[in-house]
Tab-separated table of C-alpha atoms (C1' of nucleotides) in Angstrom:
chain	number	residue	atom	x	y	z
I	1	UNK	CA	75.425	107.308	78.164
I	2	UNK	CA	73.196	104.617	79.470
I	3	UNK	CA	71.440	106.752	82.467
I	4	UNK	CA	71.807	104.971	85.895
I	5	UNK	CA	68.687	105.598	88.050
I	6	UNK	CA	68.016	108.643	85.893
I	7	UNK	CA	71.391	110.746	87.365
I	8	UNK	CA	71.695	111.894	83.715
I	9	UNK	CA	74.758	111.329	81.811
I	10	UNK	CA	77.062	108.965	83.429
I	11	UNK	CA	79.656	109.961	86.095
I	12	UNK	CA	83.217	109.835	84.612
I	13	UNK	CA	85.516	107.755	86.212
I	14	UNK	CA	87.850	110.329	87.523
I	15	UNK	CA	84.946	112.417	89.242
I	16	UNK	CA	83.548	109.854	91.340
I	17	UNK	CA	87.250	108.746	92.415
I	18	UNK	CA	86.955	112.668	93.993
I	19	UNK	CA	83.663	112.154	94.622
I	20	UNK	CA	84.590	109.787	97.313
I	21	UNK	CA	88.125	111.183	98.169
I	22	UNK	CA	86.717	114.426	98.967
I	23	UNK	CA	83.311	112.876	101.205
I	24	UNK	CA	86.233	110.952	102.753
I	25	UNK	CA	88.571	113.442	103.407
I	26	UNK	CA	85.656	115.469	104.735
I	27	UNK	CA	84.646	113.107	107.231
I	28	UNK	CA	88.247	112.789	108.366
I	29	UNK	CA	88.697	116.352	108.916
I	30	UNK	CA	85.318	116.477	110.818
I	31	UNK	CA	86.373	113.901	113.111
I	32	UNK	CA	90.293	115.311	113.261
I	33	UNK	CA	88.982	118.807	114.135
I	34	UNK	CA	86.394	117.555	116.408
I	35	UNK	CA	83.722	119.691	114.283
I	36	UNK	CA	82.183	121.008	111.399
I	37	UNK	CA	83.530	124.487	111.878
I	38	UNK	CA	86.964	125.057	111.111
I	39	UNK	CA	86.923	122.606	108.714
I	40	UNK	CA	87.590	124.429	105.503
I	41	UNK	CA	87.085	123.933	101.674
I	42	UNK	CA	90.362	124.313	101.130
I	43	UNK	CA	91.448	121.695	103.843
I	44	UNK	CA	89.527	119.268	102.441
I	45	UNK	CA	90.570	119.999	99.168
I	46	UNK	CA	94.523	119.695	100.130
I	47	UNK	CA	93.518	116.219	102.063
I	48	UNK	CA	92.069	114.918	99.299
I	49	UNK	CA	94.655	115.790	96.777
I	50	UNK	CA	92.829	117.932	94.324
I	51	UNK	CA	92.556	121.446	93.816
I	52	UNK	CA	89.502	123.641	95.176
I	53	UNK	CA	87.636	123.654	92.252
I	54	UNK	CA	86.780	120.162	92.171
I	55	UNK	CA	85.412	120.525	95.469
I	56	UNK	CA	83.010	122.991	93.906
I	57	UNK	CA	82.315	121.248	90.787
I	58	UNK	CA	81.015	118.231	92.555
I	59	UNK	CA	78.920	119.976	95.554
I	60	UNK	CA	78.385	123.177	94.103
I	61	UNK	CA	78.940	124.674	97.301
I	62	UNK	CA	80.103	124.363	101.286
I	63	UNK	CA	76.368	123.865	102.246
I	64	UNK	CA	76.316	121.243	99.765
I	65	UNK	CA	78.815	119.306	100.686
I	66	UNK	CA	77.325	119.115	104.372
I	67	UNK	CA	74.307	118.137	102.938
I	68	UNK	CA	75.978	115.004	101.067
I	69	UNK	CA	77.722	114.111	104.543
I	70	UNK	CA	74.595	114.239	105.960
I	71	UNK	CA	72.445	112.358	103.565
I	72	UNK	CA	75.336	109.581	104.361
I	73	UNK	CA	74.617	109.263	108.068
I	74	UNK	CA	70.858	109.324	107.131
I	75	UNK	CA	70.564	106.498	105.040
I	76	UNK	CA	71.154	103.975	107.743
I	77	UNK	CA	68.418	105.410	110.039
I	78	UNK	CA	65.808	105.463	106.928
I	79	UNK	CA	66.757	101.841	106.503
I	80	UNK	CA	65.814	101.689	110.384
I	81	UNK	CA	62.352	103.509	109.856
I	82	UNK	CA	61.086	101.764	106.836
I	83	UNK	CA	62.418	98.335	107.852
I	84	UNK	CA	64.032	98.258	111.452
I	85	UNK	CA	62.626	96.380	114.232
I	86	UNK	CA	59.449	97.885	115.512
I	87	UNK	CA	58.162	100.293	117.419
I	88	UNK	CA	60.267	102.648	115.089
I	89	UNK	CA	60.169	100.243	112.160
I	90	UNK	CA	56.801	98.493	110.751
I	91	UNK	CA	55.030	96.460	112.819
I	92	UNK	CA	54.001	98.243	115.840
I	93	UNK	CA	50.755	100.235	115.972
I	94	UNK	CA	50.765	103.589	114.237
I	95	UNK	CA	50.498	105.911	116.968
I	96	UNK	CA	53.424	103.665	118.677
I	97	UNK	CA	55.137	103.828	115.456
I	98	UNK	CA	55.166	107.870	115.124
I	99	UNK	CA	55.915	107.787	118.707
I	100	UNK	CA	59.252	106.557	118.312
I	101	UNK	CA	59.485	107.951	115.226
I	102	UNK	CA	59.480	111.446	117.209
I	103	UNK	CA	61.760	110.751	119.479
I	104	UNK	CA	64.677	108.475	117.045
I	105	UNK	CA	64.369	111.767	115.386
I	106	UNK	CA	64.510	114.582	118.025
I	107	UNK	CA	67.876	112.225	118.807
I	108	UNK	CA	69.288	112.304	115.297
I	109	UNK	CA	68.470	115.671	114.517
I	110	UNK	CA	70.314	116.800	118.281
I	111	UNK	CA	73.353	114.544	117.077
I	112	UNK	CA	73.923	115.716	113.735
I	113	UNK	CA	73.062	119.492	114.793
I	114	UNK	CA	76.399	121.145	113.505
I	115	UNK	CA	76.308	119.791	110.386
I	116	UNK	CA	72.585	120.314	109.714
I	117	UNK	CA	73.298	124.093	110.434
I	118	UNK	CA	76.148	123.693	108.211
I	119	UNK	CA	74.137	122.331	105.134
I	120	UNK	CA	71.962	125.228	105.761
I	121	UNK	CA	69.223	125.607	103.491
I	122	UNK	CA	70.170	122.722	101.431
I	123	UNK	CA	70.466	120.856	104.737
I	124	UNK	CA	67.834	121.579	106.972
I	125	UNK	CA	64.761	121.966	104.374
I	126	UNK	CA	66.052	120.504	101.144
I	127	UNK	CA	68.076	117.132	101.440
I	128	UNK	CA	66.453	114.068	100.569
I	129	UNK	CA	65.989	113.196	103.816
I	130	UNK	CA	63.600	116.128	104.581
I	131	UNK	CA	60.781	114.646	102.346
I	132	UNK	CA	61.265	111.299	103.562
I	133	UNK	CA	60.488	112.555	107.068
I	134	UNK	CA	57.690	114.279	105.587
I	135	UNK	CA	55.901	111.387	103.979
I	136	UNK	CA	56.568	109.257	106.520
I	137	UNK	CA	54.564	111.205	109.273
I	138	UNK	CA	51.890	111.798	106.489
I	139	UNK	CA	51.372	107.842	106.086
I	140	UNK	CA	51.053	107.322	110.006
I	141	UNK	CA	48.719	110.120	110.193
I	142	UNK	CA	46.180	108.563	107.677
I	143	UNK	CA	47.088	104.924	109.203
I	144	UNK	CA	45.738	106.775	112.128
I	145	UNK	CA	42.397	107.893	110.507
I	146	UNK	CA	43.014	111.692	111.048
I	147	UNK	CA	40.892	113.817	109.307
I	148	UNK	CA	42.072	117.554	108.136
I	149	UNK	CA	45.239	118.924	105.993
I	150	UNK	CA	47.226	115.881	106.928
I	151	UNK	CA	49.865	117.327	105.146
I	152	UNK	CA	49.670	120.837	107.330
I	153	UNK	CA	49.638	118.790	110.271
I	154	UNK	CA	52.604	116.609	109.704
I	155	UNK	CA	54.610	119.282	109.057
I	156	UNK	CA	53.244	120.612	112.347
I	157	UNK	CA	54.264	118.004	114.136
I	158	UNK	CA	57.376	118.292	112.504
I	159	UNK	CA	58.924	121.747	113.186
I	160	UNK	CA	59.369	121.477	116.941
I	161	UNK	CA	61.944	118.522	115.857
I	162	UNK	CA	63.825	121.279	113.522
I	163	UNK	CA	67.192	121.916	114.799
I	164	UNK	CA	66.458	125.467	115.680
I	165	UNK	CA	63.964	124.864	118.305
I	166	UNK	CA	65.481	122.189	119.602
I	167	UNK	CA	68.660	124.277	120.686
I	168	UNK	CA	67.237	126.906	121.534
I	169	UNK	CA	64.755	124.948	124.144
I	170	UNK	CA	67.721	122.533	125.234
I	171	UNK	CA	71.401	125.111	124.556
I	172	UNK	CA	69.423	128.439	125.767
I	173	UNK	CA	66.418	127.588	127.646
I	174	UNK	CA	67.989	124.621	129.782
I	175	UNK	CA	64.656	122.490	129.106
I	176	UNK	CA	65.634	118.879	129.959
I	177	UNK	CA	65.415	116.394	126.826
I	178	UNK	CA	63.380	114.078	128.640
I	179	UNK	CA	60.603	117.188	129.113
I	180	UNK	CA	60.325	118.287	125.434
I	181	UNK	CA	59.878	114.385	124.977
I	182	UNK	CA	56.827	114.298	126.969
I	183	UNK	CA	56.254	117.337	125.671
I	184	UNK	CA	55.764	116.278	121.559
I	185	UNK	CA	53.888	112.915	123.203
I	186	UNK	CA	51.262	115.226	124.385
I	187	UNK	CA	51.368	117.217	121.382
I	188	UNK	CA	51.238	114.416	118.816
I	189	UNK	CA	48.014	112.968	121.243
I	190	UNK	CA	46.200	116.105	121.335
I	191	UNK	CA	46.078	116.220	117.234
I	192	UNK	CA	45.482	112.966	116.590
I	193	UNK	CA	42.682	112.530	119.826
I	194	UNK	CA	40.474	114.519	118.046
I	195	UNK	CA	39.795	112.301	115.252
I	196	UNK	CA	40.420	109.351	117.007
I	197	UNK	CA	37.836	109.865	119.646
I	198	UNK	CA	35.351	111.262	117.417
I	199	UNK	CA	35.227	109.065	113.906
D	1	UNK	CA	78.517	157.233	135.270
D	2	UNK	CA	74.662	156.831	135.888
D	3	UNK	CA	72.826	154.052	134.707
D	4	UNK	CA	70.309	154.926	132.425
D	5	UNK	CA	67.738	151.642	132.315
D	6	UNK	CA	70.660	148.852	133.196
D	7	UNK	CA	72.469	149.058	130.062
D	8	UNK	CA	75.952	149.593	132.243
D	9	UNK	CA	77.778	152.752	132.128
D	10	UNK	CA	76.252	155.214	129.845
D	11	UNK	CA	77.015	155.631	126.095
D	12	UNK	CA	79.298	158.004	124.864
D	13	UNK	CA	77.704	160.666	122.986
D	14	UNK	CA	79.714	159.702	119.591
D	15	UNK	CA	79.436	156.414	120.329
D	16	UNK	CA	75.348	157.007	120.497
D	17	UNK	CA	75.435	159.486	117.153
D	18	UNK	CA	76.989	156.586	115.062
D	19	UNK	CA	74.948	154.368	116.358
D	20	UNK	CA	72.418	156.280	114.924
D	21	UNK	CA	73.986	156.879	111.844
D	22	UNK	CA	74.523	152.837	111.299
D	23	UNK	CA	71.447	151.643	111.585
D	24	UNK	CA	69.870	154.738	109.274
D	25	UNK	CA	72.862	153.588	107.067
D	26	UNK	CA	71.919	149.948	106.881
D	27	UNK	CA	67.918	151.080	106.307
D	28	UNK	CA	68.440	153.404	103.712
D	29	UNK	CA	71.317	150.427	102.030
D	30	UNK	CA	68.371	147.824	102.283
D	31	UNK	CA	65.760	149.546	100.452
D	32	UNK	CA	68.432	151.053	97.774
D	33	UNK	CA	69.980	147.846	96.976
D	34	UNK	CA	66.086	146.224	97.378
D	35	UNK	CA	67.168	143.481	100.110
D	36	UNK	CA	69.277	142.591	102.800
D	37	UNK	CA	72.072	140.578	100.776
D	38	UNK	CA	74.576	142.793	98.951
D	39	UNK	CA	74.403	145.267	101.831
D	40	UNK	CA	77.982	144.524	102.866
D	41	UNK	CA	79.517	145.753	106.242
D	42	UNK	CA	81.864	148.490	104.532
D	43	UNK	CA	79.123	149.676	102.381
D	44	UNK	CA	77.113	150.858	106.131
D	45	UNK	CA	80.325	151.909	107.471
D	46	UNK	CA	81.391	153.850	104.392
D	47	UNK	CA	77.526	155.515	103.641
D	48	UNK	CA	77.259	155.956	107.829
D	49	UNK	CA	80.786	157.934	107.669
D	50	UNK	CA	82.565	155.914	110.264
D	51	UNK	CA	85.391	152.865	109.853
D	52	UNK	CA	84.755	149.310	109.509
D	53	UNK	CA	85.871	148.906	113.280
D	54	UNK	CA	83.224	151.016	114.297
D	55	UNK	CA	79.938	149.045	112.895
D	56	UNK	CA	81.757	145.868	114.567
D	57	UNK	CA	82.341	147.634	118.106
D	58	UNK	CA	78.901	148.955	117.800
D	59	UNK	CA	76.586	145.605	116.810
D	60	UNK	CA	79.184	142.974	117.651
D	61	UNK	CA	78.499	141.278	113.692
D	62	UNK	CA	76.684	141.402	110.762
D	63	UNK	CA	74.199	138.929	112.361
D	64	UNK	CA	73.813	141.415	115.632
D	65	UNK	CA	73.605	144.268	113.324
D	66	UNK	CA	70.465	143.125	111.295
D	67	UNK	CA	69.034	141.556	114.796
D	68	UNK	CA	68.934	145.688	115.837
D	69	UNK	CA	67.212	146.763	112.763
D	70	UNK	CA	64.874	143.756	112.744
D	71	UNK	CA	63.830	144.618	116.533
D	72	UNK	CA	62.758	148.286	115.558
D	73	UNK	CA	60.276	147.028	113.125
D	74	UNK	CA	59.199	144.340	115.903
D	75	UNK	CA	58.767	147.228	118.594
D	76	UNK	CA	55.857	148.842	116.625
D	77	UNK	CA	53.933	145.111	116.148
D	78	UNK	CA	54.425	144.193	119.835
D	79	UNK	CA	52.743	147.528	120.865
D	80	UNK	CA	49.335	146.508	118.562
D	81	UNK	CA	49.881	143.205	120.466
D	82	UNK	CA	50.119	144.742	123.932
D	83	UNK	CA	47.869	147.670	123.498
D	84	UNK	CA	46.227	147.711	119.639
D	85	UNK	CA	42.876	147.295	118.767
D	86	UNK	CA	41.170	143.467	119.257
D	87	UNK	CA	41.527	140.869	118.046
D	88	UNK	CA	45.592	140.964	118.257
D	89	UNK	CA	45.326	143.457	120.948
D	90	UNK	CA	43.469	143.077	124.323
D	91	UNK	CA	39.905	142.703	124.479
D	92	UNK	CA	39.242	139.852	122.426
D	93	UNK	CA	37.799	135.770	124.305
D	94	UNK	CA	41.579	134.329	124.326
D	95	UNK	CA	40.909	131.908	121.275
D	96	UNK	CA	40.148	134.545	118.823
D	97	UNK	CA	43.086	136.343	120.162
D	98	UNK	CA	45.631	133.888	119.479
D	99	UNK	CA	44.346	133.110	115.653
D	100	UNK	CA	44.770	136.732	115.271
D	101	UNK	CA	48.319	136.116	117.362
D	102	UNK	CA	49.727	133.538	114.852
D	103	UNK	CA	48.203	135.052	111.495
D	104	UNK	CA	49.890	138.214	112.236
D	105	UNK	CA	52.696	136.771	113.163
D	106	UNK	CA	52.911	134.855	109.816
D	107	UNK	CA	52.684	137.819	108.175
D	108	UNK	CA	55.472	139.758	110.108
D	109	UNK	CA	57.794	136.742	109.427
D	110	UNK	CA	57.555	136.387	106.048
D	111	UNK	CA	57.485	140.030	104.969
D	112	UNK	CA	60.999	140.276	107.619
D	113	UNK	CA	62.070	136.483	106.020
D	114	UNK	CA	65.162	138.003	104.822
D	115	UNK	CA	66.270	139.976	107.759
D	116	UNK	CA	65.481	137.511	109.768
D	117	UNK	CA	67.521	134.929	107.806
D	118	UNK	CA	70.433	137.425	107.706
D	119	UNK	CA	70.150	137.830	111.545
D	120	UNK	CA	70.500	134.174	111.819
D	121	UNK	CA	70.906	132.541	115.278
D	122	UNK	CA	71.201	136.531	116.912
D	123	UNK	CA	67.676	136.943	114.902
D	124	UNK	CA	65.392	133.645	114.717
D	125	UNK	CA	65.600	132.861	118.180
D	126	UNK	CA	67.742	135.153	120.471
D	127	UNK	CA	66.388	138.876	119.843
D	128	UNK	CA	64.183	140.425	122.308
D	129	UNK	CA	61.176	139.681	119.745
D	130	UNK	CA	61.215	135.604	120.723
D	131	UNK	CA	60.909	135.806	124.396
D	132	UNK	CA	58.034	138.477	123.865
D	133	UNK	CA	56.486	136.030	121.468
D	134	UNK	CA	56.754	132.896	123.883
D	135	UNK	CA	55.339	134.963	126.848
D	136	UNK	CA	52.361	136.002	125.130
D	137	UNK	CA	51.453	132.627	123.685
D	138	UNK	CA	51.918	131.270	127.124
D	139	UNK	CA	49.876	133.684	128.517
D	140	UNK	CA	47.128	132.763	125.992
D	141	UNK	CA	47.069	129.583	126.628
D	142	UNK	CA	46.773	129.722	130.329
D	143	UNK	CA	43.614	132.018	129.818
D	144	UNK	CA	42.094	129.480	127.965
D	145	UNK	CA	42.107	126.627	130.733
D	146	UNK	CA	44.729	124.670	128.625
D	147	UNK	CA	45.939	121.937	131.092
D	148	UNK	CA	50.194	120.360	130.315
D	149	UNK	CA	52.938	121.337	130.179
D	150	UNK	CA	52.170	125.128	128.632
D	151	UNK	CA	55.695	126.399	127.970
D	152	UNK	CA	56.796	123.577	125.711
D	153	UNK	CA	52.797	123.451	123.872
D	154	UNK	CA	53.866	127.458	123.253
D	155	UNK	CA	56.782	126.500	121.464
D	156	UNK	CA	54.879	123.718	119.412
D	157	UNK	CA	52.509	125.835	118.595
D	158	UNK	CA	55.496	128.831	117.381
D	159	UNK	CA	57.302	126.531	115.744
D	160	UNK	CA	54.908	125.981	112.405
D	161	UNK	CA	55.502	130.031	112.440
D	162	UNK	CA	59.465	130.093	111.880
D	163	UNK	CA	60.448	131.637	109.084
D	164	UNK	CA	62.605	128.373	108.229
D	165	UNK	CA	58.883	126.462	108.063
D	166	UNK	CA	56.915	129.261	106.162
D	167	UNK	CA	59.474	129.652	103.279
D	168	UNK	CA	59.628	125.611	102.840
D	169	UNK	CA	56.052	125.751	102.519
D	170	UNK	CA	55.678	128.966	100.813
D	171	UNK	CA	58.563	128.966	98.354
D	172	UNK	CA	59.579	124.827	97.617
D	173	UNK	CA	56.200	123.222	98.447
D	174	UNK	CA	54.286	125.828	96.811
D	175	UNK	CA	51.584	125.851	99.399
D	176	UNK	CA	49.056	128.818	99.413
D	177	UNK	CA	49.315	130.894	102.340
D	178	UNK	CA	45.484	130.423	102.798
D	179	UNK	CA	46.256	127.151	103.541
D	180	UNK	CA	48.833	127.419	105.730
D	181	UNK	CA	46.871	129.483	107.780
D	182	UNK	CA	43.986	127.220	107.972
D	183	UNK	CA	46.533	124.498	108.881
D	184	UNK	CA	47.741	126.336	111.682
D	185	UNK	CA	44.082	127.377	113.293
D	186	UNK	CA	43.471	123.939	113.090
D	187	UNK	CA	46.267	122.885	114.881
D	188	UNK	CA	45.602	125.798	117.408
D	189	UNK	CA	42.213	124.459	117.791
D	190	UNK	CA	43.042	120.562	118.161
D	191	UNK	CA	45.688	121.373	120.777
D	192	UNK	CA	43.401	123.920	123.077
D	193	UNK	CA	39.896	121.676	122.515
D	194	UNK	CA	41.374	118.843	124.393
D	195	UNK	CA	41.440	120.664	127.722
D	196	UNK	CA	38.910	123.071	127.161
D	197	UNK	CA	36.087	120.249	126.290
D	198	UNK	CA	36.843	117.879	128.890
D	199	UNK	CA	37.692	120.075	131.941
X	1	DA	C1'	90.082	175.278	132.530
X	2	DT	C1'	92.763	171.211	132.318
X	3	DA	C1'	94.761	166.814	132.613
X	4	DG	C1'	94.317	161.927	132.889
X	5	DA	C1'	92.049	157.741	131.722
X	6	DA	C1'	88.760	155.066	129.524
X	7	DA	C1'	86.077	154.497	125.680
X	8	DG	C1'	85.741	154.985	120.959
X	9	DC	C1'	87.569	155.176	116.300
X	10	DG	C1'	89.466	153.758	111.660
X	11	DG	C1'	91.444	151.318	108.125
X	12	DA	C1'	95.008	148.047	106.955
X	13	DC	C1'	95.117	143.121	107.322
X	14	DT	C1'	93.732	138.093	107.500
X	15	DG	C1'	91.146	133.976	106.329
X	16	DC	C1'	87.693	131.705	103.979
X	17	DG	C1'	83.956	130.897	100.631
X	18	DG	C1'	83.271	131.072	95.970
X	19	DT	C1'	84.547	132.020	90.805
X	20	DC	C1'	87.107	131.752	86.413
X	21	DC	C1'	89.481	130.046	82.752
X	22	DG	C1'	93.431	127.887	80.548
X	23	DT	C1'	94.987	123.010	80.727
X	24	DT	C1'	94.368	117.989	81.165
X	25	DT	C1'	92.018	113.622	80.818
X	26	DA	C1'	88.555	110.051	80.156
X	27	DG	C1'	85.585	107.791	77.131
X	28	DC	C1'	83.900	107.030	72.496
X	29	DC	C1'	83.975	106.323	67.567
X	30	DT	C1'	86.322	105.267	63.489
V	1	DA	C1'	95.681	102.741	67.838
V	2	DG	C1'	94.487	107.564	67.245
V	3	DG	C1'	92.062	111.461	67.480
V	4	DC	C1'	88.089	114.156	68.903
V	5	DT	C1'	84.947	116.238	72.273
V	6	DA	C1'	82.915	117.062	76.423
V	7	DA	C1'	83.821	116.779	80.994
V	8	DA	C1'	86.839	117.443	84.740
V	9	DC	C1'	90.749	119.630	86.865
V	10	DG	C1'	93.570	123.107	89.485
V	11	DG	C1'	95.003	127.035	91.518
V	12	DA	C1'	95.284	132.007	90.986
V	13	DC	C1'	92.074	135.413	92.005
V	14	DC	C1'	88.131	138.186	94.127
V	15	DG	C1'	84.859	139.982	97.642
V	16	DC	C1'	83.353	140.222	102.102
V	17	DA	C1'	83.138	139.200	107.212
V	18	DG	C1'	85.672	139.874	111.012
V	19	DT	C1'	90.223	141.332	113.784
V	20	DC	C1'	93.884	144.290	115.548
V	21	DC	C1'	96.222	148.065	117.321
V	22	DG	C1'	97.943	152.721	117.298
V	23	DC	C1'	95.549	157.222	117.307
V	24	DT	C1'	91.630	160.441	118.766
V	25	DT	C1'	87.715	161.974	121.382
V	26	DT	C1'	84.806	162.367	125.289
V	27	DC	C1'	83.969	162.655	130.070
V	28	DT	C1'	85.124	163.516	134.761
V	29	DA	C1'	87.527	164.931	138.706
V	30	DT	C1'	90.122	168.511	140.354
DNA sequence: ATAGAAAGCGGACTGCGGTCCGTTTAGCCT
DNA sequence: AGGCTAAACGGACCGCAGTCCGCTTTCTAT
């Protein structure tokens, strides 16, 4: 039982074969039934040959196995963020930097919007990439000398990027993207100015 | 056939009664069972005395269904926005105004969390209670000389507010409400002082 | 008052998320 | 190798949201 990166007891052999059957057959379905609804547990139990109760031993749940297709796709932009090419990645000055950071996000988070709604709470708030987010805007905050409850503020700066708002400004309201673009710009200047301008 | 305030051709009187009788169903289920989950559709139908079909013709979903009761608790805040006493109601400089605005509103959204949860995309962000919400905010702002691109600041500023936001904070992060609050006049403050210093 | 039509009603029925528990299998230790 | 144990497996089963369609009630026009 030697633990690997702390995960607790080791993952038997059989279970991460399903692991990966069933995060494969998921992603199949999602792609064969152009969406995340409609694709069912059951479905994705029959495509990857095991019964339903696998499914739910392994993601405890159809929220949870969103979440682990999402934290897939979201490992590759990470990798972008903490060591892409600038502006996004390191590099380019910080308020550049959270800049791009903004919008690379208001992009992924519009892509990826089914399944985020789909992973629900364990999707929208709780994955691993939620924190990530978090601590990034936190660190180009203090690069940027602001002064206050950075973390209050990040997350601030953060919830007009949550799903939520973001279709119900672009799906409901009809607000072009390029508008609530320039819109976070201004937003993100008017918190940080304040310091900034007077150190 | 006459059109009573829009709403098409008029109710049917038994259609109207069990109206009624649903949504006093669904209160009275909420507070027995002490929350909104484990109130299941046949459970209103069955206490209301009317047929599964009914409740659906009636509010559409479950979603639509808690949307309704959510907006008759909303009616009763938007009157002490619209007409209470100052600082939430009229009277009040605009600043003061909209603190009072967004701590209130904090309040309202995390005592209704659940509802609101349960109400989902019918409840967050398409019941009457949002556009009220935006309108007001927008209002404030323009009263307070606050050059840009007001709508989509409004939205930036209601965003921190969303339930989705206040229950990460409150419930995972662990964050004191005090805080929270502070965070968010802050935020208020660094977004408005921008135009309102250098006009 | 009455008849016709439209709106409303009800409850059996379907599909899916989630659970349960008897059976199987992998990994370890002798 | 062989056996022992904990983990994993599978699919029958359950509860609830939502649909469907034949029956009933209300309203209106005569």
């Amino acid at each position: 039982m030697l633990p690997l990166l702390d995960g607790g007891p080791v993952e038997r052999s059989d279970a991460a074969r399903n692991r990966e059957a069933l995060l494969a057959a998921a992603e199949e379905l999602v792609h064969e039934r152009c969406g995340v609804q409609g694709v069912t547990m059951d479905a994705v139990a029959a495509r990857a040959g095991v019964g339903k109760g696998t499914v739910y031993r392994r993601f405890e749940s159809r929220e949870g196995l969103m979440a682990a297709l999402l934290n897939r796709s979201e490992t590759a932009w990470q990798q972008s963020v903490l060591s892409g090419p600038p502006p996004l990645g390191p590099g380019a000055p910080p308020l550049e930097r959270l800049l791009a950071f903004g919008h690379s996000r208001m992009e992924t988070n519009l892509l990826h919007g089914d399944l985020i709604q789909a992973a629900g709470q364990s999707g929208s708030r709780a994955y691993a990439a939620v924190s990530f987010v978090a601590m990034h805007v936190r660190y180009l905050l203090t690069e940027l000398g602001v002064r206050g409850d950075v973390p209050i503020l990040a997350t601030a700066l953060l919830a007009p990027l949550e799903i939520v708002i973001l279709q119900q400004q672009t799906h409901i309201e009809q607000v072009p993207l390029e508008r609530i673009r320039r819109g976070w710009d201004d937003l993100v200047r008017r918190v940080v100015s304040v310091d900034v301008v007077a150190p």
